């Protein structure tokens, strides 16, 4: 009886693991029967797809070599490598056929902020896109995003009844003061993750984190793009930094051709295209000859 129960439990566990593997995988139809190969993306000539089973992912060429050549399996400077794309790398628009009746307006799906914990839906492919400004709330899932030009000036609030002006500043310290000052919000930097920080409230640090792909800037007390913040924390491994709310990338400590991608608590090892390396200063794959490798930084500290 017990052996039968054990077999049932084992089968259930296998089914569960297979389901989880399917959920985490990014599926690209063009990758079928093309294992360990780079293929062109159908969205843009500046994008490519690396086919590697459940760890397949989509990436973008850098500005120096913006066009992907599937024939040469690398990024190129010549736009002629693009077949079905225009000179800007975008898909050619299809010919429009006139219709007699006017088309009904299409509905637009409103953008929503989802839960920060992993769900049963498929995780979309990571991409470094310009974030949209979100409203901020005082909670453990506090999100902030930078404006187009990050400002270092204090925020100002006016009341319509008296027309008085209240100025609120922000301070970054090593510990929370026992008393709160409404005119001076105090922040603490997280010692392990660049995207995490703390806000002091009644003498206690409340854990906060930036929106996906953004880092906390201790100088401006705001979340900003990684290339502006230039956060370099030596404490903690990528596994420790990759939390359930985190969407970020980390350099590989030993190989410049690889890097880590964290997607809501799931850590994956990724690889740059051939002849390219991971530049930790811009968080992107660039030409290997121009890449500032994290491995070189670590060797210089020895």
GROMACS .gro file of C-alpha atoms in nm, residues 11-235:
model
  225
   11UNK     CA    1   0.420   1.083  -1.057
   12UNK     CA    2   0.250   1.392  -0.912
   13UNK     CA    3   0.590   1.548  -0.838
   14UNK     CA    4   0.713   1.483  -1.193
   15UNK     CA    5   0.398   1.641  -1.338
   16UNK     CA    6   0.441   1.943  -1.110
   17UNK     CA    7   0.806   1.991  -1.208
   18UNK     CA    8   0.724   1.962  -1.576
   19UNK     CA    9   0.447   2.218  -1.535
   20UNK     CA   10   0.683   2.460  -1.359
   21UNK     CA   11   0.943   2.413  -1.633
   22UNK     CA   12   0.683   2.497  -1.894
   23UNK     CA   13   0.569   2.804  -1.706
   24UNK     CA   14   0.920   2.948  -1.677
   25UNK     CA   15   1.016   2.886  -2.038
   26UNK     CA   16   0.998   3.155  -2.307
   27UNK     CA   17   0.866   2.984  -2.621
   28UNK     CA   18   0.990   3.095  -2.961
   29UNK     CA   19   0.836   2.908  -3.255
   30UNK     CA   20   1.138   2.972  -3.479
   31UNK     CA   21   1.364   2.783  -3.236
   32UNK     CA   22   1.212   2.444  -3.320
   33UNK     CA   23   1.492   2.202  -3.422
   34UNK     CA   24   1.749   2.485  -3.401
   35UNK     CA   25   1.918   2.418  -3.068
   36UNK     CA   26   2.214   2.639  -2.965
   37UNK     CA   27   2.159   2.877  -3.257
   38UNK     CA   28   2.093   3.249  -3.299
   39UNK     CA   29   1.796   3.334  -3.520
   40UNK     CA   30   1.647   3.663  -3.640
   41UNK     CA   31   1.356   3.813  -3.449
   42UNK     CA   32   1.040   3.894  -3.643
   43UNK     CA   33   0.988   4.221  -3.455
   44UNK     CA   34   1.306   4.404  -3.559
   45UNK     CA   35   1.632   4.354  -3.747
   46UNK     CA   36   1.811   4.492  -3.441
   47UNK     CA   37   1.689   4.198  -3.231
   48UNK     CA   38   1.785   3.832  -3.222
   49UNK     CA   39   1.673   3.514  -3.047
   50UNK     CA   40   1.911   3.264  -2.889
   51UNK     CA   41   1.762   2.913  -2.911
   52UNK     CA   42   1.856   2.698  -2.613
   53UNK     CA   43   1.553   2.493  -2.513
   54UNK     CA   44   1.378   2.624  -2.203
   55UNK     CA   45   1.646   2.890  -2.159
   56UNK     CA   46   1.589   3.054  -2.499
   57UNK     CA   47   1.577   3.432  -2.483
   58UNK     CA   48   1.548   3.742  -2.701
   59UNK     CA   49   1.816   4.011  -2.708
   60UNK     CA   50   1.914   4.330  -2.890
   61UNK     CA   51   2.229   4.434  -3.076
   62UNK     CA   52   2.414   4.740  -2.944
   63UNK     CA   53   2.439   5.079  -3.117
   64UNK     CA   54   2.783   5.011  -3.267
   65UNK     CA   55   2.664   4.700  -3.455
   66UNK     CA   56   2.285   4.748  -3.465
   67UNK     CA   57   2.183   4.489  -3.728
   68UNK     CA   58   2.165   4.114  -3.666
   69UNK     CA   59   2.292   3.878  -3.936
   70UNK     CA   60   2.150   3.529  -3.904
   71UNK     CA   61   2.389   3.407  -4.175
   72UNK     CA   62   2.700   3.522  -3.987
   73UNK     CA   63   2.547   3.453  -3.643
   74UNK     CA   64   2.653   3.796  -3.513
   75UNK     CA   65   2.558   4.165  -3.505
   76UNK     CA   66   2.669   4.376  -3.803
   77UNK     CA   67   2.699   4.741  -3.911
   78UNK     CA   68   2.558   4.681  -4.261
   79UNK     CA   69   2.178   4.722  -4.287
   80UNK     CA   70   2.190   4.505  -4.600
   81UNK     CA   71   2.186   4.196  -4.374
   82UNK     CA   72   1.821   4.277  -4.303
   83UNK     CA   73   1.585   4.107  -4.545
   84UNK     CA   74   1.227   4.191  -4.452
   85UNK     CA   75   1.312   4.512  -4.266
   86UNK     CA   76   1.368   4.874  -4.368
   87UNK     CA   77   1.685   5.079  -4.312
   88UNK     CA   78   1.582   5.154  -3.953
   89UNK     CA   79   1.560   4.784  -3.873
   90UNK     CA   80   1.181   4.787  -3.844
   91UNK     CA   81   0.951   4.545  -4.031
   92UNK     CA   82   0.833   4.666  -4.373
   93UNK     CA   83   0.471   4.774  -4.361
   94UNK     CA   84   0.235   4.542  -4.554
   95UNK     CA   85   0.040   4.679  -4.849
   96UNK     CA   86  -0.295   4.812  -4.741
   97UNK     CA   87  -0.610   4.701  -4.924
   98UNK     CA   88  -0.901   4.948  -4.913
   99UNK     CA   89  -1.218   4.825  -4.748
  100UNK     CA   90  -1.570   4.946  -4.811
  101UNK     CA   91  -1.685   4.953  -4.451
  102UNK     CA   92  -1.509   5.134  -4.169
  103UNK     CA   93  -1.341   4.907  -3.919
  104UNK     CA   94  -1.462   4.906  -3.564
  105UNK     CA   95  -1.223   5.070  -3.319
  106UNK     CA   96  -0.999   4.820  -3.145
  107UNK     CA   97  -0.995   4.799  -2.771
  108UNK     CA   98  -0.678   4.884  -2.584
  109UNK     CA   99  -0.566   4.681  -2.289
  110UNK     CA  100  -0.482   4.911  -2.000
  111UNK     CA  101  -0.145   4.866  -1.835
  112UNK     CA  102  -0.159   4.732  -1.482
  113UNK     CA  103   0.093   4.671  -1.210
  114UNK     CA  104   0.090   4.301  -1.123
  115UNK     CA  105   0.193   4.128  -0.803
  116UNK     CA  106   0.565   4.105  -0.739
  117UNK     CA  107   0.551   3.736  -0.652
  118UNK     CA  108   0.581   3.462  -0.919
  119UNK     CA  109   0.244   3.362  -1.060
  120UNK     CA  110   0.127   3.072  -1.275
  121UNK     CA  111   0.138   3.283  -1.590
  122UNK     CA  112   0.427   3.266  -1.834
  123UNK     CA  113   0.700   3.516  -1.754
  124UNK     CA  114   0.758   3.743  -2.054
  125UNK     CA  115   1.098   3.795  -2.212
  126UNK     CA  116   1.315   4.045  -2.029
  127UNK     CA  117   1.383   4.368  -2.216
  128UNK     CA  118   1.534   4.700  -2.113
  129UNK     CA  119   1.253   4.939  -2.197
  130UNK     CA  120   1.189   5.292  -2.087
  131UNK     CA  121   0.966   5.262  -1.780
  132UNK     CA  122   0.642   5.451  -1.735
  133UNK     CA  123   0.599   5.677  -1.436
  134UNK     CA  124   0.397   5.509  -1.162
  135UNK     CA  125   0.230   5.662  -0.861
  136UNK     CA  126   0.404   5.590  -0.532
  137UNK     CA  127   0.241   5.447  -0.221
  138UNK     CA  128   0.367   5.379   0.129
  139UNK     CA  129   0.383   4.998   0.141
  140UNK     CA  130   0.630   4.711   0.129
  141UNK     CA  131   0.584   4.699  -0.251
  142UNK     CA  132   0.669   5.065  -0.309
  143UNK     CA  133   0.756   5.146  -0.673
  144UNK     CA  134   0.933   5.455  -0.808
  145UNK     CA  135   1.045   5.536  -1.160
  146UNK     CA  136   1.264   5.816  -1.293
  147UNK     CA  137   1.138   6.106  -1.497
  148UNK     CA  138   1.288   6.174  -1.837
  149UNK     CA  139   1.536   6.410  -1.668
  150UNK     CA  140   1.593   6.305  -1.305
  151UNK     CA  141   1.572   6.604  -1.075
  152UNK     CA  142   1.773   6.657  -0.758
  153UNK     CA  143   1.557   6.942  -0.628
  154UNK     CA  144   1.315   6.884  -0.337
  155UNK     CA  145   0.950   6.824  -0.420
  156UNK     CA  146   0.709   7.113  -0.354
  157UNK     CA  147   0.342   7.087  -0.254
  158UNK     CA  148   0.095   7.379  -0.255
  159UNK     CA  149  -0.239   7.391  -0.072
  160UNK     CA  150  -0.521   7.567  -0.258
  161UNK     CA  151  -0.678   7.721   0.053
  162UNK     CA  152  -0.380   7.914   0.188
  163UNK     CA  153  -0.142   7.905  -0.112
  164UNK     CA  154   0.143   7.814   0.124
  165UNK     CA  155   0.440   7.613   0.001
  166UNK     CA  156   0.576   7.306   0.182
  167UNK     CA  157   0.920   7.174   0.086
  168UNK     CA  158   1.012   6.810   0.150
  169UNK     CA  159   1.373   6.694   0.130
  170UNK     CA  160   1.528   6.347   0.142
  171UNK     CA  161   1.833   6.220   0.327
  172UNK     CA  162   2.036   5.898   0.301
  173UNK     CA  163   2.200   5.783   0.626
  174UNK     CA  164   2.332   5.462   0.783
  175UNK     CA  165   2.056   5.417   1.041
  176UNK     CA  166   1.703   5.543   1.102
  177UNK     CA  167   1.655   5.831   1.348
  178UNK     CA  168   1.422   5.767   1.640
  179UNK     CA  169   1.196   6.061   1.552
  180UNK     CA  170   1.040   6.134   1.212
  181UNK     CA  171   1.075   6.471   1.042
  182UNK     CA  172   0.790   6.514   0.787
  183UNK     CA  173   0.998   6.770   0.597
  184UNK     CA  174   1.299   6.538   0.568
  185UNK     CA  175   1.235   6.179   0.453
  186UNK     CA  176   1.524   5.948   0.542
  187UNK     CA  177   1.636   5.658   0.319
  188UNK     CA  178   1.884   5.375   0.373
  189UNK     CA  179   2.076   5.195   0.099
  190UNK     CA  180   2.048   4.817   0.081
  191UNK     CA  181   2.389   4.654   0.118
  192UNK     CA  182   2.319   4.362  -0.120
  193UNK     CA  183   2.081   4.467  -0.400
  194UNK     CA  184   2.110   4.783  -0.611
  195UNK     CA  185   1.734   4.787  -0.672
  196UNK     CA  186   1.641   4.770  -0.302
  197UNK     CA  187   1.646   5.035  -0.031
  198UNK     CA  188   1.474   5.132   0.295
  199UNK     CA  189   1.259   5.425   0.405
  200UNK     CA  190   1.262   5.523   0.772
  201UNK     CA  191   0.926   5.534   0.948
  202UNK     CA  192   0.896   5.580   1.325
  203UNK     CA  193   1.257   5.477   1.369
  204UNK     CA  194   1.219   5.153   1.170
  205UNK     CA  195   1.351   5.080   0.816
  206UNK     CA  196   1.070   4.980   0.579
  207UNK     CA  197   1.194   4.763   0.287
  208UNK     CA  198   1.129   4.919  -0.053
  209UNK     CA  199   1.235   4.841  -0.408
  210UNK     CA  200   1.250   5.017  -0.742
  211UNK     CA  201   1.048   4.926  -1.049
  212UNK     CA  202   1.192   4.645  -1.265
  213UNK     CA  203   1.538   4.715  -1.418
  214UNK     CA  204   1.589   5.035  -1.212
  215UNK     CA  205   1.846   5.100  -0.937
  216UNK     CA  206   1.829   5.320  -0.628
  217UNK     CA  207   2.052   5.629  -0.641
  218UNK     CA  208   2.180   5.722  -0.294
  219UNK     CA  209   2.279   6.068  -0.416
  220UNK     CA  210   1.934   6.171  -0.536
  221UNK     CA  211   1.723   5.936  -0.318
  222UNK     CA  212   1.542   5.823  -0.633
  223UNK     CA  213   1.524   5.521  -0.862
  224UNK     CA  214   1.703   5.572  -1.191
  225UNK     CA  215   1.847   5.384  -1.487
  226UNK     CA  216   2.148   5.160  -1.401
  227UNK     CA  217   2.379   5.347  -1.638
  228UNK     CA  218   2.307   5.667  -1.442
  229UNK     CA  219   2.338   5.513  -1.094
  230UNK     CA  220   2.648   5.300  -1.160
  231UNK     CA  221   2.580   5.083  -0.855
  232UNK     CA  222   2.855   4.828  -0.785
  233UNK     CA  223   2.794   4.615  -0.475
  234UNK     CA  224   3.047   4.347  -0.386
  235UNK     CA  225   2.834   4.196  -0.109
   0.00000   0.00000   0.00000
